[in-house]
Short mmCIF file of C-alpha atoms in Angstrom, two decimals:
data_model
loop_
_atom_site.label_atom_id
_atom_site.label_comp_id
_atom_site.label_asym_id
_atom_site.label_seq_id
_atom_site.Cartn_x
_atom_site.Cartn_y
_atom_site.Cartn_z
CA UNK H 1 -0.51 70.82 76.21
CA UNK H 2 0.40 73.52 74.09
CA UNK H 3 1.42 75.87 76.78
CA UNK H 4 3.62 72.81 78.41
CA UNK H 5 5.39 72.61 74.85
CA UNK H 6 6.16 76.14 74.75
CA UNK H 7 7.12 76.09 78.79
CA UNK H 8 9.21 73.19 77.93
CA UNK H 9 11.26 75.03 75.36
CA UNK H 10 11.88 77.92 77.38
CA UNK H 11 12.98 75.76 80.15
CA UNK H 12 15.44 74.45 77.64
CA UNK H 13 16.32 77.57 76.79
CA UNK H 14 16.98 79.20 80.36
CA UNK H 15 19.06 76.56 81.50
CA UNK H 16 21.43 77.08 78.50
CA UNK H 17 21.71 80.41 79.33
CA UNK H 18 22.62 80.16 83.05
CA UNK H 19 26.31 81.51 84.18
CA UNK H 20 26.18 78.82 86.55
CA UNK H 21 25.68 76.22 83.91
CA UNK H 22 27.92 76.83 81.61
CA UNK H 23 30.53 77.37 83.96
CA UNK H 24 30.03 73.34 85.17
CA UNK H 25 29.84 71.98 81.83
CA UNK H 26 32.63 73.68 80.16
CA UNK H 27 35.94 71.80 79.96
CA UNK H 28 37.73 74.55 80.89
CA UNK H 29 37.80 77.32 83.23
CA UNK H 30 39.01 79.67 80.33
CA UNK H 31 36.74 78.23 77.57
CA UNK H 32 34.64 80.85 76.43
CA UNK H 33 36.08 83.51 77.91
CA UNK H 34 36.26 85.42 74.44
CA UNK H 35 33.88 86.15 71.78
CA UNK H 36 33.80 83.76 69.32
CA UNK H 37 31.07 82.65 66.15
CA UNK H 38 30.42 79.21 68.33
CA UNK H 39 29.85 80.03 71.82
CA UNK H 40 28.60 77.19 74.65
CA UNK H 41 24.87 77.97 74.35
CA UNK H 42 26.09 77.51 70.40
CA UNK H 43 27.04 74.42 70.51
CA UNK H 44 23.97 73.15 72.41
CA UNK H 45 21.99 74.34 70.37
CA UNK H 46 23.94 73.06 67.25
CA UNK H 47 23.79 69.36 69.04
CA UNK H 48 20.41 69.88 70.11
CA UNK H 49 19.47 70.61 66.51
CA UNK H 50 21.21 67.77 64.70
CA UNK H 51 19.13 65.64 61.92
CA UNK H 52 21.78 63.29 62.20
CA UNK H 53 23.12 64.13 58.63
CA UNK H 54 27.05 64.79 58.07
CA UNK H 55 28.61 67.92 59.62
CA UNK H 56 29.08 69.77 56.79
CA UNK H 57 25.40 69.82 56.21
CA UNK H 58 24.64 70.17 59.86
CA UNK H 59 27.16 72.68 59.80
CA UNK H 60 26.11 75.02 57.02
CA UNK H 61 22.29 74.97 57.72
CA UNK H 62 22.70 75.83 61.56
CA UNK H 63 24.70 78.68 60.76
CA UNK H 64 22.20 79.75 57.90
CA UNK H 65 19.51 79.56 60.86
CA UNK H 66 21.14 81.47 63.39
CA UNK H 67 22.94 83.77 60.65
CA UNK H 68 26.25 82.75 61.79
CA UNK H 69 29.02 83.47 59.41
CA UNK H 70 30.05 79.65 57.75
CA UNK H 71 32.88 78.25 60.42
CA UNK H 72 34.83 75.16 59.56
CA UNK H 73 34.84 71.80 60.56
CA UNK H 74 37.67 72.19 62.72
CA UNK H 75 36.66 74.82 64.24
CA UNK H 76 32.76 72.86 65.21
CA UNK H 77 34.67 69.76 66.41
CA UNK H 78 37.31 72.16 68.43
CA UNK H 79 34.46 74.24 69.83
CA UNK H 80 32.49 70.64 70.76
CA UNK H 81 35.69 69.50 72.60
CA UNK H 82 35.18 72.81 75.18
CA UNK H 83 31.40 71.41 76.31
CA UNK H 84 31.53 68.52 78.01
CA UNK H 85 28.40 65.60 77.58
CA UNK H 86 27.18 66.37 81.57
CA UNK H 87 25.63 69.55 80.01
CA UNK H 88 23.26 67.29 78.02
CA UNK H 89 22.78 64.98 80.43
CA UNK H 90 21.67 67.31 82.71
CA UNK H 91 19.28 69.36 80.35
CA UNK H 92 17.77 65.69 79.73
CA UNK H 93 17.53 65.76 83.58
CA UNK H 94 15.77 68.97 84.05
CA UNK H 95 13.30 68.71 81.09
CA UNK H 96 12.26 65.28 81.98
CA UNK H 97 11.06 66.73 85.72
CA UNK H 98 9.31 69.63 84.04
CA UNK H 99 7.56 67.37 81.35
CA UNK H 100 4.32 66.36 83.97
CA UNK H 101 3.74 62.83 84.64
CA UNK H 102 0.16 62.43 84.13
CA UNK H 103 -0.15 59.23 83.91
CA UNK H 104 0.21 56.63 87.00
CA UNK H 105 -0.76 53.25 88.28
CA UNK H 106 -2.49 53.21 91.46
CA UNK H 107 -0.67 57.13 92.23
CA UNK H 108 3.03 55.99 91.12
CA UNK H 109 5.12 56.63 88.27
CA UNK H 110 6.06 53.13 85.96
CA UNK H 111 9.47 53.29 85.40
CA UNK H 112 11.41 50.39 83.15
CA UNK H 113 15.25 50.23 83.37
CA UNK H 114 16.62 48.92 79.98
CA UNK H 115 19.93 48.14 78.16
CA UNK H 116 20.49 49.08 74.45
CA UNK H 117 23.16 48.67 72.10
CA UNK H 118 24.32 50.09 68.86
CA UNK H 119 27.04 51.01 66.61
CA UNK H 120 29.55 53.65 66.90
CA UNK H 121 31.59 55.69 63.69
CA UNK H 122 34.09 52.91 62.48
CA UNK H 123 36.45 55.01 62.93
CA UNK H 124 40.27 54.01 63.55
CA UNK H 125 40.29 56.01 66.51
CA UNK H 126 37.40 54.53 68.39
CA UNK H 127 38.84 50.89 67.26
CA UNK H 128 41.83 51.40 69.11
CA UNK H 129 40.64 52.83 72.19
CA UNK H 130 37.31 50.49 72.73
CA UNK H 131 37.28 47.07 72.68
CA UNK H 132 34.69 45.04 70.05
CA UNK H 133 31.80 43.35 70.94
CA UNK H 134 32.28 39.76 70.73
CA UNK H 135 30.94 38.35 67.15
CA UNK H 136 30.54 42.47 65.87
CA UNK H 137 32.81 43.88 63.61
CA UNK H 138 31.99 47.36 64.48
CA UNK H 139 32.41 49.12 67.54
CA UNK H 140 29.23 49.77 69.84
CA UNK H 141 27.76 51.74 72.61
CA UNK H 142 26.21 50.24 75.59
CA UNK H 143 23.50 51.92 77.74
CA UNK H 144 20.99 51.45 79.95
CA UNK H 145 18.54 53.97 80.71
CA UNK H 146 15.15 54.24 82.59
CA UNK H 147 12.10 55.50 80.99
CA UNK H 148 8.23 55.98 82.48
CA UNK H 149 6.74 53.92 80.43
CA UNK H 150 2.86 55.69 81.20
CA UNK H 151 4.23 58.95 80.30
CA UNK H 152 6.68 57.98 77.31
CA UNK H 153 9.48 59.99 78.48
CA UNK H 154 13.45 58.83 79.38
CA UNK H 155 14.11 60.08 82.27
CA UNK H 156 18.62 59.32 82.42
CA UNK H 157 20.52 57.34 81.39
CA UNK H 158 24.29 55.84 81.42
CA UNK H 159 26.68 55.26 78.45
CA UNK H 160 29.25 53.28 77.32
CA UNK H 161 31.57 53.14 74.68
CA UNK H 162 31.66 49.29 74.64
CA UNK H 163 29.95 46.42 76.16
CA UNK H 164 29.49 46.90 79.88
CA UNK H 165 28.10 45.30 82.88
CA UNK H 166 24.44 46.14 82.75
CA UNK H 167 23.61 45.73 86.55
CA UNK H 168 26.75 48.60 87.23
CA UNK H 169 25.23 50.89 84.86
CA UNK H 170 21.53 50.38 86.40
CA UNK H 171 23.18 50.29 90.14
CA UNK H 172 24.61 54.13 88.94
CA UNK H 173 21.50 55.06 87.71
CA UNK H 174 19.92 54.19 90.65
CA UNK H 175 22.77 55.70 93.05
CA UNK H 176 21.56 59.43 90.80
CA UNK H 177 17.69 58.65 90.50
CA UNK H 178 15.48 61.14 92.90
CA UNK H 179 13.76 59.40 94.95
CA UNK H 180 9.55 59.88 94.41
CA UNK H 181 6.63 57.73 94.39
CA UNK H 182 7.98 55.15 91.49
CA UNK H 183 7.79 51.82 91.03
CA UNK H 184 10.64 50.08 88.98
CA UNK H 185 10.85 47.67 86.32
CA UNK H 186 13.59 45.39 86.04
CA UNK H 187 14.06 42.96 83.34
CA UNK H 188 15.84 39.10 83.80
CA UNK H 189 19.43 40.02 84.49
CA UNK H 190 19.72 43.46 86.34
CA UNK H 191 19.17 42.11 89.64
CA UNK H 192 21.81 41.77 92.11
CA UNK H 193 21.76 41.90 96.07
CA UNK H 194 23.74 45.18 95.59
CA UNK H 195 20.91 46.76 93.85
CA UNK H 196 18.20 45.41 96.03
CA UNK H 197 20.24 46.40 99.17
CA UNK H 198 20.12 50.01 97.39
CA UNK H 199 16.68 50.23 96.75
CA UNK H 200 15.53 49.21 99.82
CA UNK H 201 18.22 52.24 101.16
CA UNK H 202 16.33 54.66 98.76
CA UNK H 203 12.77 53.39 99.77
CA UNK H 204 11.77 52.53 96.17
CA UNK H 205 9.69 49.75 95.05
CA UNK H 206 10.13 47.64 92.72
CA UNK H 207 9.32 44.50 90.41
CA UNK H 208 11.97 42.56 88.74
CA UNK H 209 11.94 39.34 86.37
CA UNK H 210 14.55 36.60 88.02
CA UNK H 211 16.00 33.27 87.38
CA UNK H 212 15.97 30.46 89.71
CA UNK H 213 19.60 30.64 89.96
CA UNK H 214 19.87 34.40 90.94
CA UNK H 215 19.37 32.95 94.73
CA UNK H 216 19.16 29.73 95.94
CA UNK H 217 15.77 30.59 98.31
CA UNK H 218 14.59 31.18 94.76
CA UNK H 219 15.24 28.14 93.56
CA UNK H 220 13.48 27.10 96.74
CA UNK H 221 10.47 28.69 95.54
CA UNK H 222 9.83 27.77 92.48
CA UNK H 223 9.58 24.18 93.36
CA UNK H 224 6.71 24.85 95.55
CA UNK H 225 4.00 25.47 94.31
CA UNK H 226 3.15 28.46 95.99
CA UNK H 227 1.90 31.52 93.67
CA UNK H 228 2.96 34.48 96.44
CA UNK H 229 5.35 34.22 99.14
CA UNK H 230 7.53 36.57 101.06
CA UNK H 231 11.16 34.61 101.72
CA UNK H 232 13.81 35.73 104.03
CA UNK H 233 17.49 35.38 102.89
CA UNK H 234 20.21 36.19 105.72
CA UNK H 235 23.88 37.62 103.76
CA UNK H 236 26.75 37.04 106.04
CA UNK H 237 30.27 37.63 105.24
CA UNK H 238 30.94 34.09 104.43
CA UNK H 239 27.98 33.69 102.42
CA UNK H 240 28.98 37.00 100.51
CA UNK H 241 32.26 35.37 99.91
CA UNK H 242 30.93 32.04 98.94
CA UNK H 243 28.33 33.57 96.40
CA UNK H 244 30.77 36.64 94.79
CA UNK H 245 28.55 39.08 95.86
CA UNK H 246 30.39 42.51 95.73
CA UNK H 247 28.95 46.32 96.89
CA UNK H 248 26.51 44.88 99.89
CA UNK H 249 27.17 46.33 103.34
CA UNK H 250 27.00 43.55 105.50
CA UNK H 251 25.96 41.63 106.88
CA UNK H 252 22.55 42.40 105.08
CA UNK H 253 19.18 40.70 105.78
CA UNK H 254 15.72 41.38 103.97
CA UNK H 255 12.53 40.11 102.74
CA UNK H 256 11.81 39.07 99.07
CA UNK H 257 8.32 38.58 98.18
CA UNK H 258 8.32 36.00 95.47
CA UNK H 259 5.38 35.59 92.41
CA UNK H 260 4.71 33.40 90.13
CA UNK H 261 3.25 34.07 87.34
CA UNK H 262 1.97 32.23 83.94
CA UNK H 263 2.22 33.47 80.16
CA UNK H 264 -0.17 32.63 77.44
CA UNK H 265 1.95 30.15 76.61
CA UNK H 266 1.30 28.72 80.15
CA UNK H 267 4.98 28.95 80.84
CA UNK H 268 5.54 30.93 84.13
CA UNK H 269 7.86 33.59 85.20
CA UNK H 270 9.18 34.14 88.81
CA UNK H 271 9.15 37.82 90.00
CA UNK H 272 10.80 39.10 92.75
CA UNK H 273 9.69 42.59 94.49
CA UNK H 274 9.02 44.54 97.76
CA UNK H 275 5.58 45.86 96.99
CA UNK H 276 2.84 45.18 99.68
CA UNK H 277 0.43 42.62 99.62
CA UNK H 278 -2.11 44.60 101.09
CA UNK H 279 -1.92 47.40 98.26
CA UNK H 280 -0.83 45.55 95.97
CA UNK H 281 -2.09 41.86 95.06
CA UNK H 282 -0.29 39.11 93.05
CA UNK H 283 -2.34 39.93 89.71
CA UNK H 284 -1.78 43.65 90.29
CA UNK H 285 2.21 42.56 90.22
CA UNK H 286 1.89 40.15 87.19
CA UNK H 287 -0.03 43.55 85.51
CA UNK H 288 3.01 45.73 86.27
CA UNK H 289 5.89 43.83 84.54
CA UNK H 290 4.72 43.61 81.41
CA UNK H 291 4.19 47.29 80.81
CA UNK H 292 8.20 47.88 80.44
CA UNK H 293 7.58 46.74 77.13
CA UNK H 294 7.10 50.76 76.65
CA UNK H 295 10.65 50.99 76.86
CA UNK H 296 11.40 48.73 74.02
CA UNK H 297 8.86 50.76 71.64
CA UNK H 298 11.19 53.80 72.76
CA UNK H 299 13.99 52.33 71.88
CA UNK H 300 12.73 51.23 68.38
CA UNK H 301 11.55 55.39 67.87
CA UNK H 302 14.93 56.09 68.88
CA UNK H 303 16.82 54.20 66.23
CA UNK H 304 14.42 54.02 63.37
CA UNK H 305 12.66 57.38 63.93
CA UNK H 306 15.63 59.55 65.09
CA UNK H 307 18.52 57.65 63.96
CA UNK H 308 20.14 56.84 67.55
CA UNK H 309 23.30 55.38 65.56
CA UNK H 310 23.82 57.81 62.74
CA UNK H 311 26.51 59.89 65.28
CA UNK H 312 27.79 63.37 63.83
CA UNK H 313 31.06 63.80 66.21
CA UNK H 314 33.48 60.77 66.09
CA UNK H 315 34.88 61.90 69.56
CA UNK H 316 33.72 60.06 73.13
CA UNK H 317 32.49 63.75 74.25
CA UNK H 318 31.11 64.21 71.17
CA UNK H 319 28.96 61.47 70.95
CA UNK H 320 27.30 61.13 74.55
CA UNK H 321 26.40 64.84 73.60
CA UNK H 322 24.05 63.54 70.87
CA UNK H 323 23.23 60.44 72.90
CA UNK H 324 21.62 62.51 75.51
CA UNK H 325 20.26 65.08 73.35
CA UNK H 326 18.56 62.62 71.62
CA UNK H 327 16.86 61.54 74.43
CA UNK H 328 15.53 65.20 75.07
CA UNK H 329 14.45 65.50 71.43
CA UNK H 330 12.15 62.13 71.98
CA UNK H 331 10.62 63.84 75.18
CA UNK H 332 9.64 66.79 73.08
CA UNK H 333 8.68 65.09 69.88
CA UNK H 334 6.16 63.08 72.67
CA UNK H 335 4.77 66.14 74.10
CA UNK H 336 4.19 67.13 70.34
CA UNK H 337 2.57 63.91 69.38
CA UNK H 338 0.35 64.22 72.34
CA UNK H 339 -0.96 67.27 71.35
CA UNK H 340 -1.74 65.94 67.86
CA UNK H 341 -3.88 63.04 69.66
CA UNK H 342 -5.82 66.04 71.56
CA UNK H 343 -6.36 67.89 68.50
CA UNK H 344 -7.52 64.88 66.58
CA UNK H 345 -10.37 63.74 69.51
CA UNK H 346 -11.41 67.36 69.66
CA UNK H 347 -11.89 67.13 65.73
CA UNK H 348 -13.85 64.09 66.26
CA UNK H 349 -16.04 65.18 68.50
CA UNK H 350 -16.68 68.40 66.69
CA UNK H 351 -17.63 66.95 63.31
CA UNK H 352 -21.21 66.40 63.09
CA UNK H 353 -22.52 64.49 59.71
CA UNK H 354 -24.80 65.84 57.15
CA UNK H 355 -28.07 63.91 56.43
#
């Protein structure tokens, strides 16, 4: 685990220092052309080093570190402005496939697709240019991101600077996610025929809480009392039009392999997904979708542990920097804490009592 850290962090390192890199991410073709104190791979590293404190601490001590003579705060927000957020968003990308996924279910990788929402700098800027959430008096950011919930480890993500439409922002996740041997967790209220349609496209499997109203062979369902059934809906254009489904090539026809399940609390819960039956059996299905509860303890680390909402920049750019870079930080502080469990069962089993 050790050597993965290290590899991890030179990974990190590398990418930041590509030509080719910095060349995509910077804002302009003549950005960084000349030497100056705060450079691209600068600024990443500034972001990627943030405590979340203001800038002129963040400021002061990063230059102290890298024994940078003390720049203004202009001149960090001016220099932030030349990097644009897709450079964090894809170092996110390529240290999530280099972190290993060790842990699976039956061979696949777990992954839960989640919304979360929190508040932005109250600044006048932001208040003019994003809309409020309705009942907040603060503006907020909406995103959903997916996260393997075996491995602990966010994998992307999508951000917004106000409320959005959580099944567009999990229907472009999808549209960028590389396709492996993953299973995906949906909560009540991402699905949509649009993403189905595109899963099925992909060749991903998936599980996904539902309503009875999402479709009306749903509703069908959960009258019966059938526990696991496989249902055939038929989209035409008129249907389409009829229902306001938007994004679906038609006209579309598929399977939807229905379960029911029941809670403690002997309520039930329908789920809808495309696994098989022969690999995978109605308890193995009702096992699955509670395990994107991982996602939620990730999302308490990230605000309570890391400070999600405590934003340094006050800019758009600015802040989905951080947002991403946060999410890198989490994947290395895991790595860490796994190492830490390692260390602590080898203690164990190397301490012998005296008698």
């Amino acid at each position: 685990m050790k050597k993965i850290i290290k590899e991890a962090i030179e990974v990190i390192k590398n990418t930041i220092n590509k030509e080719e890199f910095i060349t995509k991410h910077k804002t302009n073709e003549k950005d960084f052309t000349r030497k100056r104190k705060l450079g691209f791979r600068e600024i990443m590293y500034f972001v990627l080093g943030l405590s979340n404190s203001c800038l002129d601490f963040e400021k002061d001590y990063f230059c102290d570190v890298f024994k940078i003579e003390k720049v203004s705060n202009a001149a960090v927000c001016k220099a932030r402005d030349k990097v644009k957020f897709t450079a964090s968003r894809e170092l996110l990308s390529v240290t999530q496939q280099f972190i290993p996924a060790q842990n699976k279910y039956k061979g696949y990788n777990i992954i839960a697709v989640d919304g979360v929402k929190g508040e932005l700098p109250n600044t006048k800027e932001i208040k003019d240019n994003y809309k409020l959430s309705k009942g907040c008096l603060y503006p907020q950011f909406h995103a959903v991101t997916s996260f393997d919930v075996l491995n602990s480890k966010f994998i992307d993500a999508q951000i917004e600077m106000e409320t959005a439409n959580e099944r567009k922002l999990a229907y472009k996740l999808l549209e960028n996610h590389i396709p492996g041997k993953d299973i995906i967790l949906y909560d009540r209220g991402f699905a949509s025929v649009a993403l189905i349609q595109k899963l099925e496209e992909k060749g991903i499997y998936f599980v996904a809480r539902v309503s009875k109203s999402f479709i009306k062979e749903i509703n069908e369902f959960t009258k019966q009392k059938t526990l696991d059934k496989t249902i055939h809906i038929d989209y035409t254009q008129e249907r389409a039009k009829k229902s306001k489904v938007k994004d679906v090539k038609l006209p579309y026809s598929f399977g939807l392999r229905c379960v029911r399940i029941f809670l403690k609390s002997k309520q039930q819960e329908i789920l809808i997904t495309n696994l098989p039956r022969e690999e995978f059996k109605r308890k193995d299905v009702g096992h699955l979708y509670p395990l994107r509860w991982g996602i939620e303890v990730g999302f308490n680390h990230l605000k309570n542990a890391l400070y999600l909402e405590a934003f340094v920049g006050i800019k758009e750019n600015s802040i989905k920097q951080e947002f991403y870079s946060i999410l890198i930080k989490y994947n290395i502080i895991m790595l860490f804490t796994e190492e830490a469990k390692i260390m602590e069962m080898n203690n164990k089993k190397n301490f012998k009592v005296g008698i």
